[in-house]
Amino acid sequence: MSKTIIIGISDLNIAYPPDVLVTYALGSCVGICLYDSKTKVAGLAHVMLPLSTEVKDKSNLAKFADTATLELIKRMEKAGAEKGRLVAKLAGGAQMFALQEGNEAFNIGKRNVIAAKQVLKNLNIRIIAEDTGLNYGRTVELSPETGTLKVKAIAHGIKEI
Amino acid sequence: MTENYDNLNDLQIDVLKEIGNIGAGNAATTLSMMLSKKVAMSVPQVKIIGIQEIANILGGPENQVVGILFTLSKDIEGMMMFILKQEFAHLAVNQLMGRELESFSDFEEMDLSALKEIGNIMAGSYVNAISSLTNFEIGISVPGIAIDMAGAILSVPAIQFGKIGEKVLFIEEEFIGGDGENVNSYLILIPEIDSLHKILKILGVEL
């Protein structure tokens, strides 16, 4: 029986076939997906903020792109994955509201995506697909069997990346 | 010293609830005028809760809702967000624009403007409540609007507040229209932590 493992906000987890990882309604948050096709170990983090170095309270590792990615890798390695084989997919990082004041809070989606890319680059993990930016929410489902990321949006249907 | 909403004591929460009550009263009055029908309201529920819990109250993270977002400036800095479920949005648009809309996909630019205007009036009601209690001057931005998954809309206040805590001030209000229909509106108030201190201090409950 296949289980659906649900990732909340500022949360992360890993899975193997036949289970799947799901996170609902990514807005400006970013979903970081890591996958090792040899061992079929998959990991998904729903991160809210770019870097843990920018805030005081960093107790929740899954909240930030940098600490969440490292924690995900740690858990995936424990489950048999190899860091050198990992590839990444990204989704989310939308700008949900168009307010014209140049308030940095409204560009946070973009900043989250940039941070996630930088973190992955520093770790030498290749990003093989992404569905990021624009102005709408996305629910994503990551399959450890195939590494496919299903992205669902209200007005934009379902696509697989 | 209070670092975030997670550590507020009962007295401080009561003061914030009172602001919510007064704001809700103002909002019901203005809403009645706008919709030109009598609108009563229940006692608003004021809670300090996590974003995930709010998503559940709104019908789950994937449920489609309307979010109307404002930024606050001058003496109080932060964000205010109104969230309306489909029923409220339809009722308001049908009443204001005089037409029957079945789903969000029928909404046109004019309908969004009407919703923004309702958001403006409601936000003004709460801002006036805070101003009159504290004598602070509070600036309010033009509204931004989004119709999307509740979780995605909530990510914006969640992120704004996520730098300092896990919970936000959430006010749930039930409006009862003259024809007996009930609609709920939801408000999330997120003052910057310095502004929260200022509000609590001037109201005499700073620790």
CSV table of C-alpha atoms in Angstrom, one decimal:
chain,number,residue,atom,x,y,z
A,1,MET,CA,0.0,0.0,0.0
A,2,SER,CA,1.3,3.4,-1.0
A,3,LYS,CA,1.3,6.1,1.7
A,4,THR,CA,1.1,9.8,1.1
A,5,ILE,CA,3.5,11.6,3.4
A,6,ILE,CA,2.3,15.2,3.9
A,7,ILE,CA,4.9,17.9,4.4
A,8,GLY,CA,3.6,21.0,6.3
A,9,ILE,CA,4.9,24.5,6.2
A,10,SER,CA,8.5,24.7,7.4
A,11,ASP,CA,8.6,21.0,7.4
A,12,LEU,CA,10.6,18.2,5.5
A,13,ASN,CA,10.7,14.5,5.1
A,14,ILE,CA,12.0,11.7,2.9
A,15,ALA,CA,10.3,8.7,1.3
A,16,TYR,CA,10.9,5.5,-0.7
A,17,PRO,CA,8.6,3.8,-3.2
A,18,PRO,CA,5.8,3.1,-3.2
A,19,ASP,CA,5.1,6.1,-0.9
A,20,VAL,CA,4.8,9.7,-2.2
A,21,LEU,CA,5.7,13.1,-0.7
A,22,VAL,CA,3.1,15.9,-1.0
A,23,THR,CA,3.1,19.5,0.1
A,24,TYR,CA,0.0,21.7,-0.3
A,25,ALA,CA,-0.3,25.2,-1.5
A,26,LEU,CA,3.2,26.5,-1.9
A,27,GLY,CA,2.8,30.3,-2.3
A,28,SER,CA,5.9,32.4,-1.8
A,29,CYS,CA,7.4,29.4,0.0
A,30,VAL,CA,9.7,27.1,-2.0
A,31,GLY,CA,9.5,23.3,-2.3
A,32,ILE,CA,13.0,21.8,-2.6
A,33,CYS,CA,13.0,18.3,-3.9
A,34,LEU,CA,16.0,16.0,-3.9
A,35,TYR,CA,16.2,12.6,-5.6
A,36,ASP,CA,18.7,9.8,-5.9
A,37,SER,CA,17.5,7.6,-8.8
A,38,LYS,CA,19.7,4.7,-7.9
A,39,THR,CA,18.4,4.1,-4.4
A,40,LYS,CA,15.0,5.8,-5.2
A,41,VAL,CA,15.2,7.9,-2.0
A,42,ALA,CA,13.4,11.2,-2.4
A,43,GLY,CA,13.3,14.2,-0.1
A,44,LEU,CA,11.0,17.2,0.0
A,45,ALA,CA,11.3,20.4,2.1
A,46,HIS,CA,8.7,23.2,2.3
A,47,VAL,CA,10.8,26.2,3.2
A,48,MET,CA,9.6,29.6,4.2
A,49,LEU,CA,12.7,31.8,4.3
A,50,PRO,CA,15.9,32.1,2.4
A,51,LEU,CA,18.8,31.8,4.8
A,52,SER,CA,19.0,30.9,8.5
A,53,THR,CA,21.8,33.4,8.9
A,54,GLU,CA,19.3,36.3,8.4
A,55,VAL,CA,17.2,35.6,11.5
A,56,LYS,CA,17.6,35.1,15.3
A,57,ASP,CA,15.5,32.1,15.9
A,58,LYS,CA,16.8,29.3,13.7
A,59,SER,CA,15.5,26.4,15.8
A,60,ASN,CA,13.4,25.0,13.0
A,61,LEU,CA,15.8,23.7,10.4
A,62,ALA,CA,13.1,23.1,7.9
A,63,LYS,CA,12.2,26.8,7.8
A,64,PHE,CA,15.2,27.9,5.8
A,65,ALA,CA,16.5,27.0,2.4
A,66,ASP,CA,20.1,26.4,3.7
A,67,THR,CA,19.5,24.4,6.8
A,68,ALA,CA,16.5,22.5,5.3
A,69,THR,CA,18.6,21.3,2.3
A,70,LEU,CA,21.5,20.1,4.6
A,71,GLU,CA,19.0,18.3,6.9
A,72,LEU,CA,17.3,16.7,3.9
A,73,ILE,CA,20.7,15.4,2.6
A,74,LYS,CA,21.6,14.1,6.0
A,75,ARG,CA,18.4,12.1,6.3
A,76,MET,CA,18.6,10.9,2.7
A,77,GLU,CA,22.2,9.7,3.2
A,78,LYS,CA,21.1,7.8,6.3
A,79,ALA,CA,18.5,6.1,4.2
A,80,GLY,CA,21.1,5.0,1.7
A,81,ALA,CA,21.2,7.8,-0.8
A,82,GLU,CA,24.5,9.2,-2.0
A,83,LYS,CA,25.0,13.0,-2.1
A,84,GLY,CA,27.0,12.8,-5.3
A,85,ARG,CA,24.0,11.3,-7.1
A,86,LEU,CA,21.4,13.8,-5.9
A,87,VAL,CA,19.5,16.0,-8.4
A,88,ALA,CA,17.1,18.7,-7.4
A,89,LYS,CA,13.8,20.1,-8.6
A,90,LEU,CA,12.2,23.4,-7.4
A,91,ALA,CA,8.7,24.6,-7.2
A,92,GLY,CA,6.9,27.6,-5.7
A,93,GLY,CA,8.4,31.0,-4.9
A,94,ALA,CA,5.4,32.9,-6.3
A,95,GLN,CA,4.7,36.6,-5.7
A,96,MET,CA,1.1,36.2,-4.5
A,97,PHE,CA,0.3,39.9,-4.2
A,98,ALA,CA,1.2,42.7,-6.5
A,99,LEU,CA,1.8,45.7,-4.3
A,100,GLN,CA,3.8,48.4,-5.8
A,101,GLU,CA,5.8,49.6,-2.8
A,102,GLY,CA,9.0,47.7,-3.4
A,103,ASN,CA,8.5,46.2,0.0
A,104,GLU,CA,11.0,43.4,0.3
A,105,ALA,CA,8.4,41.2,2.0
A,106,PHE,CA,6.5,41.0,-1.3
A,107,ASN,CA,9.6,39.8,-3.3
A,108,ILE,CA,10.3,37.0,-0.8
A,109,GLY,CA,9.2,34.3,-3.2
A,110,LYS,CA,11.9,35.4,-5.6
A,111,ARG,CA,14.5,35.6,-2.8
A,112,ASN,CA,13.5,32.1,-1.6
A,113,VAL,CA,14.2,30.7,-5.1
A,114,ILE,CA,17.5,32.5,-5.5
A,115,ALA,CA,18.6,31.3,-2.1
A,116,ALA,CA,17.6,27.7,-2.8
A,117,LYS,CA,19.5,27.8,-6.1
A,118,GLN,CA,22.6,29.2,-4.4
A,119,VAL,CA,22.5,26.6,-1.7
A,120,LEU,CA,22.2,23.8,-4.2
A,121,LYS,CA,25.0,25.3,-6.3
A,122,ASN,CA,27.3,25.4,-3.3
A,123,LEU,CA,26.6,21.7,-2.6
A,124,ASN,CA,27.2,20.8,-6.3
A,125,ILE,CA,23.6,19.5,-6.7
A,126,ARG,CA,22.2,20.0,-10.2
A,127,ILE,CA,18.7,21.5,-10.6
A,128,ILE,CA,17.1,19.5,-13.4
A,129,ALA,CA,13.7,21.1,-13.4
A,130,GLU,CA,11.8,24.0,-11.9
A,131,ASP,CA,8.3,25.6,-11.9
A,132,THR,CA,8.9,28.7,-9.9
A,133,GLY,CA,7.9,32.4,-9.7
A,134,LEU,CA,4.8,34.0,-11.3
A,135,ASN,CA,1.8,34.7,-9.1
A,136,TYR,CA,-0.1,31.6,-8.1
A,137,GLY,CA,-0.1,28.8,-5.5
A,138,ARG,CA,1.1,25.3,-6.3
A,139,THR,CA,0.6,21.9,-4.7
A,140,VAL,CA,3.4,19.4,-5.4
A,141,GLU,CA,3.7,15.7,-5.3
A,142,LEU,CA,7.1,13.9,-5.6
A,143,SER,CA,7.3,10.3,-6.6
A,144,PRO,CA,10.3,8.3,-5.3
A,145,GLU,CA,9.6,5.6,-7.9
A,146,THR,CA,10.3,7.9,-10.8
A,147,GLY,CA,11.5,11.2,-9.4
A,148,THR,CA,8.6,12.9,-11.2
A,149,LEU,CA,7.3,16.1,-9.6
A,150,LYS,CA,3.6,16.7,-10.2
A,151,VAL,CA,2.7,20.4,-9.9
A,152,LYS,CA,-0.9,21.4,-9.5
A,153,ALA,CA,-2.3,24.9,-9.6
A,154,ILE,CA,-5.9,26.1,-9.6
A,155,ALA,CA,-6.1,28.0,-12.8
A,156,HIS,CA,-3.1,26.3,-14.5
A,157,GLY,CA,-4.0,22.6,-14.3
A,158,ILE,CA,-1.5,19.8,-13.5
A,159,LYS,CA,1.9,19.4,-15.1
A,160,GLU,CA,4.7,17.0,-14.5
A,161,ILE,CA,8.3,18.2,-14.4
B,1,MET,CA,10.2,41.1,27.4
B,2,THR,CA,7.7,39.6,25.0
B,3,GLU,CA,9.6,38.4,22.0
B,4,ASN,CA,6.6,37.3,19.9
B,5,TYR,CA,3.0,36.3,20.0
B,6,ASP,CA,3.8,32.8,21.3
B,7,ASN,CA,4.7,34.3,24.7
B,8,LEU,CA,1.9,36.8,25.2
B,9,ASN,CA,0.1,36.5,28.6
B,10,ASP,CA,-3.7,36.3,29.1
B,11,LEU,CA,-4.0,40.0,29.9
B,12,GLN,CA,-2.2,41.0,26.8
B,13,ILE,CA,-4.2,38.7,24.7
B,14,ASP,CA,-7.4,40.2,26.2
B,15,VAL,CA,-6.3,43.6,25.2
B,16,LEU,CA,-5.7,42.5,21.6
B,17,LYS,CA,-9.1,40.8,21.6
B,18,GLU,CA,-10.7,44.0,22.7
B,19,ILE,CA,-9.1,45.8,19.7
B,20,GLY,CA,-10.6,43.0,17.6
B,21,ASN,CA,-14.0,43.4,19.1
B,22,ILE,CA,-14.1,47.2,18.5
B,23,GLY,CA,-12.8,46.8,15.0
B,24,ALA,CA,-15.4,44.1,14.3
B,25,GLY,CA,-18.2,46.3,15.5
B,26,ASN,CA,-17.0,49.2,13.3
B,27,ALA,CA,-16.7,46.7,10.4
B,28,ALA,CA,-20.3,45.4,10.8
B,29,THR,CA,-21.7,49.0,10.7
B,30,THR,CA,-19.8,50.0,7.6
B,31,LEU,CA,-20.6,46.7,5.9
B,32,SER,CA,-24.3,47.3,6.6
B,33,MET,CA,-24.1,50.7,4.9
B,34,MET,CA,-22.1,49.4,2.0
B,35,LEU,CA,-24.4,46.4,1.3
B,36,SER,CA,-27.4,48.5,2.2
B,37,LYS,CA,-28.8,45.8,4.3
B,38,LYS,CA,-28.7,45.1,8.0
B,39,VAL,CA,-25.7,43.2,9.0
B,40,ALA,CA,-25.4,41.8,12.5
B,41,MET,CA,-22.3,40.1,13.8
B,42,SER,CA,-21.5,37.5,16.4
B,43,VAL,CA,-18.9,38.1,19.1
B,44,PRO,CA,-15.7,37.8,17.1
B,45,GLN,CA,-13.3,35.1,18.0
B,46,VAL,CA,-9.8,36.3,18.5
B,47,LYS,CA,-7.1,33.7,18.6
B,48,ILE,CA,-3.3,33.5,18.6
B,49,ILE,CA,-2.8,30.5,16.3
B,50,GLY,CA,-0.5,29.0,13.8
B,51,ILE,CA,-0.8,29.4,10.0
B,52,GLN,CA,-1.5,25.7,9.4
B,53,GLU,CA,-4.5,25.9,11.8
B,54,ILE,CA,-5.8,28.9,10.0
B,55,ALA,CA,-5.6,27.0,6.7
B,56,ASN,CA,-7.8,24.3,8.3
B,57,ILE,CA,-10.4,26.9,9.4
B,58,LEU,CA,-10.5,28.2,5.9
B,59,GLY,CA,-11.4,24.8,4.6
B,60,GLY,CA,-8.0,23.3,4.0
B,61,PRO,CA,-4.8,24.6,2.4
B,62,GLU,CA,-6.0,24.0,-1.2
B,63,ASN,CA,-9.4,25.6,-0.7
B,64,GLN,CA,-9.8,28.7,-3.0
B,65,VAL,CA,-10.2,31.9,-1.0
B,66,VAL,CA,-9.8,35.7,-1.5
B,67,GLY,CA,-6.9,37.4,0.3
B,68,ILE,CA,-6.8,41.2,0.5
B,69,LEU,CA,-3.5,42.5,1.8
B,70,PHE,CA,-2.5,45.9,3.3
B,71,THR,CA,0.7,47.2,4.7
B,72,LEU,CA,0.6,49.5,7.7
B,73,SER,CA,2.9,52.4,8.2
B,74,LYS,CA,3.7,55.5,10.3
B,75,ASP,CA,3.3,54.8,14.1
B,76,ILE,CA,2.5,51.1,13.5
B,77,GLU,CA,4.3,49.0,11.0
B,78,GLY,CA,3.2,45.7,9.7
B,79,MET,CA,0.6,43.9,7.6
B,80,MET,CA,-3.1,43.3,7.7
B,81,MET,CA,-4.8,40.6,5.7
B,82,PHE,CA,-8.5,39.9,5.1
B,83,ILE,CA,-9.5,36.5,4.0
B,84,LEU,CA,-13.0,35.9,2.6
B,85,LYS,CA,-14.4,32.5,1.7
B,86,GLN,CA,-16.3,32.0,-1.6
B,87,GLU,CA,-19.7,32.6,0.1
B,88,PHE,CA,-18.7,36.0,1.5
B,89,ALA,CA,-17.1,37.1,-1.8
B,90,HIS,CA,-20.2,36.0,-3.8
B,91,LEU,CA,-22.7,37.6,-1.4
B,92,ALA,CA,-20.8,40.9,-1.4
B,93,VAL,CA,-20.2,41.0,-5.2
B,94,ASN,CA,-23.8,40.0,-5.9
B,95,GLN,CA,-25.1,42.6,-3.6
B,96,LEU,CA,-22.8,45.4,-4.7
B,97,MET,CA,-22.6,44.7,-8.4
B,98,GLY,CA,-26.2,43.4,-8.7
B,99,ARG,CA,-25.4,40.2,-10.4
B,100,GLU,CA,-25.3,36.5,-9.6
B,101,LEU,CA,-21.9,34.9,-9.7
B,102,GLU,CA,-21.5,31.2,-9.3
B,103,SER,CA,-17.8,30.8,-9.0
B,104,PHE,CA,-14.5,32.7,-8.8
B,105,SER,CA,-13.8,32.1,-12.5
B,106,ASP,CA,-16.7,34.4,-13.2
B,107,PHE,CA,-15.1,37.3,-11.4
B,108,GLU,CA,-14.1,40.2,-13.5
B,109,GLU,CA,-11.9,43.2,-12.9
B,110,MET,CA,-14.9,45.2,-11.6
B,111,ASP,CA,-15.8,42.5,-9.1
B,112,LEU,CA,-12.2,42.4,-7.8
B,113,SER,CA,-12.4,46.2,-7.4
B,114,ALA,CA,-15.6,45.8,-5.4
B,115,LEU,CA,-13.9,43.2,-3.1
B,116,LYS,CA,-10.9,45.5,-2.7
B,117,GLU,CA,-13.3,48.3,-1.7
B,118,ILE,CA,-14.9,46.0,1.0
B,119,GLY,CA,-11.4,45.2,2.1
B,120,ASN,CA,-10.6,48.9,2.4
B,121,ILE,CA,-13.6,49.6,4.5
B,122,MET,CA,-13.0,46.6,6.8
B,123,ALA,CA,-9.3,47.4,7.2
B,124,GLY,CA,-10.2,51.0,7.9
B,125,SER,CA,-12.5,49.8,10.7
B,126,TYR,CA,-9.8,47.9,12.5
B,127,VAL,CA,-7.2,50.5,11.9
B,128,ASN,CA,-9.6,53.1,13.4
B,129,ALA,CA,-10.1,50.8,16.4
B,130,ILE,CA,-6.4,50.7,17.1
B,131,SER,CA,-6.0,54.4,16.4
B,132,SER,CA,-8.8,55.4,18.8
B,133,LEU,CA,-7.5,53.2,21.6
B,134,THR,CA,-3.9,54.2,21.3
B,135,ASN,CA,-3.9,57.7,19.6
B,136,PHE,CA,-1.4,56.3,17.1
B,137,GLU,CA,-1.4,57.6,13.6
B,138,ILE,CA,-1.6,54.6,11.3
B,139,GLY,CA,-1.1,54.7,7.5
B,140,ILE,CA,-2.7,52.0,5.4
B,141,SER,CA,-1.6,51.1,1.8
B,142,VAL,CA,-3.7,50.4,-1.2
B,143,PRO,CA,-5.0,46.8,-1.2
B,144,GLY,CA,-3.4,44.0,-3.0
B,145,ILE,CA,-5.8,41.1,-3.9
B,146,ALA,CA,-5.3,37.4,-4.7
B,147,ILE,CA,-7.7,34.6,-5.3
B,148,ASP,CA,-5.9,31.3,-4.8
B,149,MET,CA,-5.3,28.4,-2.5
B,150,ALA,CA,-5.7,29.4,1.1
B,151,GLY,CA,-2.2,28.0,2.0
B,152,ALA,CA,-0.5,30.0,-0.8
B,153,ILE,CA,-2.2,33.2,0.3
B,154,LEU,CA,-1.4,32.5,3.9
B,155,SER,CA,2.3,32.0,3.0
B,156,VAL,CA,2.7,35.8,2.7
B,157,PRO,CA,1.8,36.7,6.3
B,158,ALA,CA,3.4,33.4,7.5
B,159,ILE,CA,6.7,34.5,5.9
B,160,GLN,CA,6.4,38.0,7.2
B,161,PHE,CA,5.9,36.8,10.7
B,162,GLY,CA,8.1,33.7,10.3
B,163,LYS,CA,11.2,35.7,11.1
B,164,ILE,CA,10.0,36.1,14.7
B,165,GLY,CA,7.5,33.5,15.5
B,166,GLU,CA,5.2,30.7,14.5
B,167,LYS,CA,1.8,32.3,15.4
B,168,VAL,CA,-0.3,35.3,14.4
B,169,LEU,CA,-3.2,37.3,15.7
B,170,PHE,CA,-6.3,35.9,14.0
B,171,ILE,CA,-9.8,37.4,14.2
B,172,GLU,CA,-12.8,35.4,13.0
B,173,GLU,CA,-16.1,37.2,12.6
B,174,GLU,CA,-19.4,35.9,11.6
B,175,PHE,CA,-21.7,38.4,9.9
B,176,ILE,CA,-25.4,37.6,9.8
B,177,GLY,CA,-27.3,39.3,6.9
B,178,GLY,CA,-30.9,40.4,7.1
B,179,ASP,CA,-32.0,37.3,5.1
B,180,GLY,CA,-30.5,35.1,7.7
B,181,GLU,CA,-27.4,34.0,5.6
B,182,ASN,CA,-24.2,33.8,7.5
B,183,VAL,CA,-20.8,34.7,6.2
B,184,ASN,CA,-17.5,34.7,7.9
B,185,SER,CA,-14.6,37.0,7.4
B,186,TYR,CA,-11.1,36.4,8.7
B,187,LEU,CA,-8.5,38.9,9.6
B,188,ILE,CA,-4.9,38.4,10.3
B,189,LEU,CA,-3.1,41.2,12.0
B,190,ILE,CA,0.7,41.2,12.0
B,191,PRO,CA,2.3,44.3,13.5
B,192,GLU,CA,6.1,44.3,13.5
B,193,ILE,CA,7.3,43.2,16.9
B,194,ASP,CA,8.3,46.8,17.9
B,195,SER,CA,4.8,48.0,16.9
B,196,LEU,CA,3.2,45.3,19.0
B,197,HIS,CA,5.3,46.4,22.0
B,198,LYS,CA,4.2,50.0,21.4
B,199,ILE,CA,0.5,49.0,21.3
B,200,LEU,CA,0.7,46.9,24.5
B,201,LYS,CA,2.7,49.6,26.3
B,202,ILE,CA,0.4,52.4,25.6
B,203,LEU,CA,-2.6,50.3,26.7
B,204,GLY,CA,-0.8,49.6,29.9
B,205,VAL,CA,-0.1,45.9,29.6
B,206,GLU,CA,3.6,45.8,28.7
B,207,LEU,CA,5.5,43.5,31.0
